[in-house]
mmCIF file of C-alpha atoms in Angstrom:
data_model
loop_
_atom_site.group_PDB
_atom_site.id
_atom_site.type_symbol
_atom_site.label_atom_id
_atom_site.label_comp_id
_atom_site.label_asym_id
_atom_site.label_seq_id
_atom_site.Cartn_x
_atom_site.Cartn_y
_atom_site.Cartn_z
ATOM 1 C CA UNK U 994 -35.229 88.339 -11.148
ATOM 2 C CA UNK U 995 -39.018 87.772 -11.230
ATOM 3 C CA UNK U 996 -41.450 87.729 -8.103
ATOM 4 C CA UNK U 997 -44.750 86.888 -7.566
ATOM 5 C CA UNK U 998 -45.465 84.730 -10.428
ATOM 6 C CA UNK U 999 -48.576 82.402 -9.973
ATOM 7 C CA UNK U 1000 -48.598 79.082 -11.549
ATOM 8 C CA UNK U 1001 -51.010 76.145 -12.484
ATOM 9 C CA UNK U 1002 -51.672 73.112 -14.080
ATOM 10 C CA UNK U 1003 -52.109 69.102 -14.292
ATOM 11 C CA UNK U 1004 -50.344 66.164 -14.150
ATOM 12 C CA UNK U 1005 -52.031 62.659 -15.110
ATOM 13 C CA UNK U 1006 -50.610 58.913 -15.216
ATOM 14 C CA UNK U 1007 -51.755 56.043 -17.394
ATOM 15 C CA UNK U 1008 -50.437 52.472 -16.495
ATOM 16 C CA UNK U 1009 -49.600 49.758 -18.298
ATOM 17 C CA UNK U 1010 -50.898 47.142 -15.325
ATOM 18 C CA UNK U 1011 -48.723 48.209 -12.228
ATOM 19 C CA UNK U 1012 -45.187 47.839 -13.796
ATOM 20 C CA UNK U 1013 -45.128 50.624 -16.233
ATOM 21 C CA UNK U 1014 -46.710 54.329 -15.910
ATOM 22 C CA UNK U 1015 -46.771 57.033 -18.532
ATOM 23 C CA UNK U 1016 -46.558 60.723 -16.742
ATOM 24 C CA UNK U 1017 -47.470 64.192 -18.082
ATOM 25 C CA UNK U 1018 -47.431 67.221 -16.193
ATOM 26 C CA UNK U 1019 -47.865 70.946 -18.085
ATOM 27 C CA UNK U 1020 -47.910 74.004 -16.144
ATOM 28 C CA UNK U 1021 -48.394 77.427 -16.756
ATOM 29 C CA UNK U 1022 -48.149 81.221 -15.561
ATOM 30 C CA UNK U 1023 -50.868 82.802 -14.573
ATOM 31 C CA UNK U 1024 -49.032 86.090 -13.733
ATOM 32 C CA UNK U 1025 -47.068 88.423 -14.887
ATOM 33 C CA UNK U 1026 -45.063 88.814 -11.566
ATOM 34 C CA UNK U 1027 -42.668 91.621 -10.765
ATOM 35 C CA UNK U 1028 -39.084 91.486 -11.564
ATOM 36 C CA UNK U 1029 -35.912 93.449 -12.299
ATOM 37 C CA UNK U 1030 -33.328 92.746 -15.169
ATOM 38 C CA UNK U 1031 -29.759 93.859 -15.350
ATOM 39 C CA UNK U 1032 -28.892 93.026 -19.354
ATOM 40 C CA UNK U 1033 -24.645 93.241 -19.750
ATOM 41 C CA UNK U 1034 -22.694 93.072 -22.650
ATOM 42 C CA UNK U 1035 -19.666 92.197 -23.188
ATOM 43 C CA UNK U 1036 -18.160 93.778 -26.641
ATOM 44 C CA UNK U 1037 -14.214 93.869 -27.844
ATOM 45 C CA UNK U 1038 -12.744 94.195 -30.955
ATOM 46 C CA UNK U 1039 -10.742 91.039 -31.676
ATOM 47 C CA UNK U 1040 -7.355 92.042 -30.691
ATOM 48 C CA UNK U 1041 -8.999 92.536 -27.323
ATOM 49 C CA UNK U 1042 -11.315 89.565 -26.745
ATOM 50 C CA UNK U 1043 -8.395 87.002 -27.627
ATOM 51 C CA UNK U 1044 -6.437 87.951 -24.180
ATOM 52 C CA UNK U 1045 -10.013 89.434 -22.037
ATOM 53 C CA UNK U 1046 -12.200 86.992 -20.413
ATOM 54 C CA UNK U 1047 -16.102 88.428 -19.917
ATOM 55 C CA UNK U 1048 -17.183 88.699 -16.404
ATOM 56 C CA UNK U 1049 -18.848 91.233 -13.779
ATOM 57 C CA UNK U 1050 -16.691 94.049 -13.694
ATOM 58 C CA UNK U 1051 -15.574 94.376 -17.437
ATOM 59 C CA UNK U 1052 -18.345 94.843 -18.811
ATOM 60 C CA UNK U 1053 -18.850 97.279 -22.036
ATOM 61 C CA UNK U 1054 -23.198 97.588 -21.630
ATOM 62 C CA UNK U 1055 -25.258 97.892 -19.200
ATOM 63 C CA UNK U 1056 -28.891 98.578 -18.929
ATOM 64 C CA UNK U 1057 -31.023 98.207 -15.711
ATOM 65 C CA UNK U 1058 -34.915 97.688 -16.102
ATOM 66 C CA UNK U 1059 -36.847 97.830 -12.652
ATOM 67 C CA UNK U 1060 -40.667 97.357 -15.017
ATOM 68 C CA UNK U 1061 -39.932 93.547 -16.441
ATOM 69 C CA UNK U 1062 -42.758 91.120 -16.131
ATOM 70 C CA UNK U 1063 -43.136 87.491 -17.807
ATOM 71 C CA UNK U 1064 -45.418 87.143 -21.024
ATOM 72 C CA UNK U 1065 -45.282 83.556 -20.723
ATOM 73 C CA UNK U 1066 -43.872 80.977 -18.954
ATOM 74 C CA UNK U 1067 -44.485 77.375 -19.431
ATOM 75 C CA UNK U 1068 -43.512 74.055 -17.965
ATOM 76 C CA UNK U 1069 -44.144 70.288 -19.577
ATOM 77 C CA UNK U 1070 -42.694 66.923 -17.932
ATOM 78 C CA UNK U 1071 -43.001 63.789 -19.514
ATOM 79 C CA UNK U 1072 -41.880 61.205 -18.238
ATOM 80 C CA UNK U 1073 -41.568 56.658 -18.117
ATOM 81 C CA UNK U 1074 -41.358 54.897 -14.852
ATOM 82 C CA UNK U 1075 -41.056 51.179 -14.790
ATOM 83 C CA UNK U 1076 -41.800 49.275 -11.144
ATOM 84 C CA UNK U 1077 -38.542 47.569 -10.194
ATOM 85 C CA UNK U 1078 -38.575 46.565 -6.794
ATOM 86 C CA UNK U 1079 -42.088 46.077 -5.296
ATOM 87 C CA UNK U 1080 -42.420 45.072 -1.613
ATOM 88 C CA UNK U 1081 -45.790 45.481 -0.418
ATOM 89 C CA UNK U 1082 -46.857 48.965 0.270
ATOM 90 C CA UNK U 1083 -43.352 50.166 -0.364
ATOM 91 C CA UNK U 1084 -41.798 50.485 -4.297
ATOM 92 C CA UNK U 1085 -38.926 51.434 -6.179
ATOM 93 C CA UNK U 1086 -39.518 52.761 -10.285
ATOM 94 C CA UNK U 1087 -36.825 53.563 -12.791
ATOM 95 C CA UNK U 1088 -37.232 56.797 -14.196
ATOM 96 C CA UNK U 1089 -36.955 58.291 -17.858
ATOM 97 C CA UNK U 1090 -37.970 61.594 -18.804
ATOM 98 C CA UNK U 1091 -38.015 64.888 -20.635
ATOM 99 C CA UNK U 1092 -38.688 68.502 -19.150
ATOM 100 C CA UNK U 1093 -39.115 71.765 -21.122
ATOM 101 C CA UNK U 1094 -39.119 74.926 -18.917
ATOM 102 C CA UNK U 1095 -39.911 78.383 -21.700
ATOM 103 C CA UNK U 1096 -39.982 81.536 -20.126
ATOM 104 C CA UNK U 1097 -40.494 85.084 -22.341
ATOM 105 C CA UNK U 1098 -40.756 88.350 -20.474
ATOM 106 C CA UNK U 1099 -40.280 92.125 -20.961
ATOM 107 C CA UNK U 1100 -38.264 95.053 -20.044
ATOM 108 C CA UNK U 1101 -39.560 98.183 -20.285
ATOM 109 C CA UNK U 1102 -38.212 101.935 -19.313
ATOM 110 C CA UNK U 1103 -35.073 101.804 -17.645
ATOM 111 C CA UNK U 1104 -31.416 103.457 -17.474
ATOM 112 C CA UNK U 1105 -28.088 102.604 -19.879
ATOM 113 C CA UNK U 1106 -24.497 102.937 -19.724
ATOM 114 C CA UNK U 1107 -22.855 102.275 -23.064
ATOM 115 C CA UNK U 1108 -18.962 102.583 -23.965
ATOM 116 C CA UNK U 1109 -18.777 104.056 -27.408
ATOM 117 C CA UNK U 1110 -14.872 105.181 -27.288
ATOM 118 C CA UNK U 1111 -13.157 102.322 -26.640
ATOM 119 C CA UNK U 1112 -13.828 98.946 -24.649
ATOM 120 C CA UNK U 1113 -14.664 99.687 -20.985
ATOM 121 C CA UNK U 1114 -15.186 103.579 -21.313
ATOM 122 C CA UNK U 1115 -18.679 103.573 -20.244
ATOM 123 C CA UNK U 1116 -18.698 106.907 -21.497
ATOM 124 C CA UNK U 1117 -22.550 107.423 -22.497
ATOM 125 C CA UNK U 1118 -25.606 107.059 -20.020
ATOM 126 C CA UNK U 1119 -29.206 107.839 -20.510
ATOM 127 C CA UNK U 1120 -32.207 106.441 -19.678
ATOM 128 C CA UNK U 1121 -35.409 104.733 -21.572
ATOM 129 C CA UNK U 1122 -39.099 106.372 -21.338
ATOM 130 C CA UNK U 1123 -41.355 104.398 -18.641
ATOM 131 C CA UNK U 1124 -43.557 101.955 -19.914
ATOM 132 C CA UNK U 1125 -42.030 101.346 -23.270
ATOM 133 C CA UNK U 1126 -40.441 97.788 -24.381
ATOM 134 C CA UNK U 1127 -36.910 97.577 -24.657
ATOM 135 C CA UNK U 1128 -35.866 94.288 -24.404
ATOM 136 C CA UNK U 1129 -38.155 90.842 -24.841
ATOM 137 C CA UNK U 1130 -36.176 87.691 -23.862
ATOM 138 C CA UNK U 1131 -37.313 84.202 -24.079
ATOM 139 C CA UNK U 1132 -35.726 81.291 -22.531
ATOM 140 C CA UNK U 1133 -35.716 77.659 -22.742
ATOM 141 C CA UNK U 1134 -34.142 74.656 -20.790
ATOM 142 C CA UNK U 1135 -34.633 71.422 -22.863
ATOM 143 C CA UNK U 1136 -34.243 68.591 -19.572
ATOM 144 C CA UNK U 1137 -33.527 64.849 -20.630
ATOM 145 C CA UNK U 1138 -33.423 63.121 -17.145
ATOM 146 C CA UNK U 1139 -32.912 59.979 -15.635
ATOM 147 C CA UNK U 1140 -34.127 59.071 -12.388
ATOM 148 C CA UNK U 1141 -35.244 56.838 -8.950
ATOM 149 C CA UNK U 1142 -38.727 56.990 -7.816
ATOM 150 C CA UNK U 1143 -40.210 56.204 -4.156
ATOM 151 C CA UNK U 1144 -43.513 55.359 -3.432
ATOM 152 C CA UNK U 1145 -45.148 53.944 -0.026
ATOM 153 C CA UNK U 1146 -49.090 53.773 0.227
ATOM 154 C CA UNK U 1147 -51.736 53.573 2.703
ATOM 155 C CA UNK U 1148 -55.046 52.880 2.013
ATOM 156 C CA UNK U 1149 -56.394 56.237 2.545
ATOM 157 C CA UNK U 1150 -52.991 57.958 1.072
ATOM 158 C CA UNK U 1151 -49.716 57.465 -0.998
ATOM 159 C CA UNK U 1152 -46.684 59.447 -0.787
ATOM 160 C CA UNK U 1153 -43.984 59.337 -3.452
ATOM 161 C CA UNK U 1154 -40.866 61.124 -4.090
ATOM 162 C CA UNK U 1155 -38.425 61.599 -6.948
ATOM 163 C CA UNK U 1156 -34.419 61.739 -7.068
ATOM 164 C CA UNK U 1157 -33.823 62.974 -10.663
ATOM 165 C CA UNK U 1158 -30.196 63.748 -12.404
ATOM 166 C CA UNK U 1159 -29.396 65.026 -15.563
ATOM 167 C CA UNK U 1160 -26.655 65.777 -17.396
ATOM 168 C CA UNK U 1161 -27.759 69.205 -19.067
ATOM 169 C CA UNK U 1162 -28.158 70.876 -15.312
#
């Protein structure tokens, strides 16, 4: 759970005439934010994990980390569109695209509860000094897309909106 996290960047379009348009769009953090991570684990010997399905409750590690911040966190869209149904100040453009969100942050400092004994025993607790790194995470969502785009223009202003779908969400 991260707050607070301040973000920038650009997006540009080249056309190709007014039926085709190349997009690119690459943001980035410029904060670390504020957050909180809960990191579970769920770990069985076999004989166990063939008949236990992992959720919230049966969990075998826990540690709780109110100091996480992100280290990075970047966004890039690229994406096609190709005009397909112009009618004067009002258009419709296929959409093809790729979106890569990476995010890396850091816990630091923190409490555990660990079951050494057997699965579920959550027999040994302690807790992490403040301020040092425990756990560094990165994560990535690789988007393909497909999509409809909107546009309606004035001469002074253009709106345009996107209805995007993709299989990997």
């Amino acid at each position: 759970d991260l707050k607070d996290v301040v973000m920038a960047g650009v997006h540009g379009s080249v056309g190709y005439g007014r039926w085709l348009r190349f997009n690119l769009g690459v943001w980035s953090a410029l904060t670390e934010g504020s957050g909180m991570m809960v990191d579970r684990d769920w770990i069985y010997p076999d004989s166990v994990s063939a008949w236990l399905e992992p959720n919230d409750q049966n969990w075998t590690h826990e540690s709780r980390h109110p100091d996480t911040s992100l280290d990075a966190g970047t966004i890039v869209d690229v994406n096609l569109s190709v005009l397909a149904l112009p009618a004067g100040p009002f258009s419709l453009r296929g959409i093809v695209g790729y979106k890569n969100d990476t995010w890396n942050w850091s816990a630091r400092g923190g409490t555990y509860i660990y079951s050494t004994k057997y699965p579920g025993s959550r027999d040994r607790t302690g807790s992490f000094p403040d301020g040092e790194k425990v756990i560094t995470y990165e994560q990535q969502y690789s988007i393909p897309y497909i999509g409809v785009g909107a546009n309606w223009a004035w001469p002074a202003v253009q709106l345009e909106s996107h209805l995007l779908f993709s299989p990997m969400v």
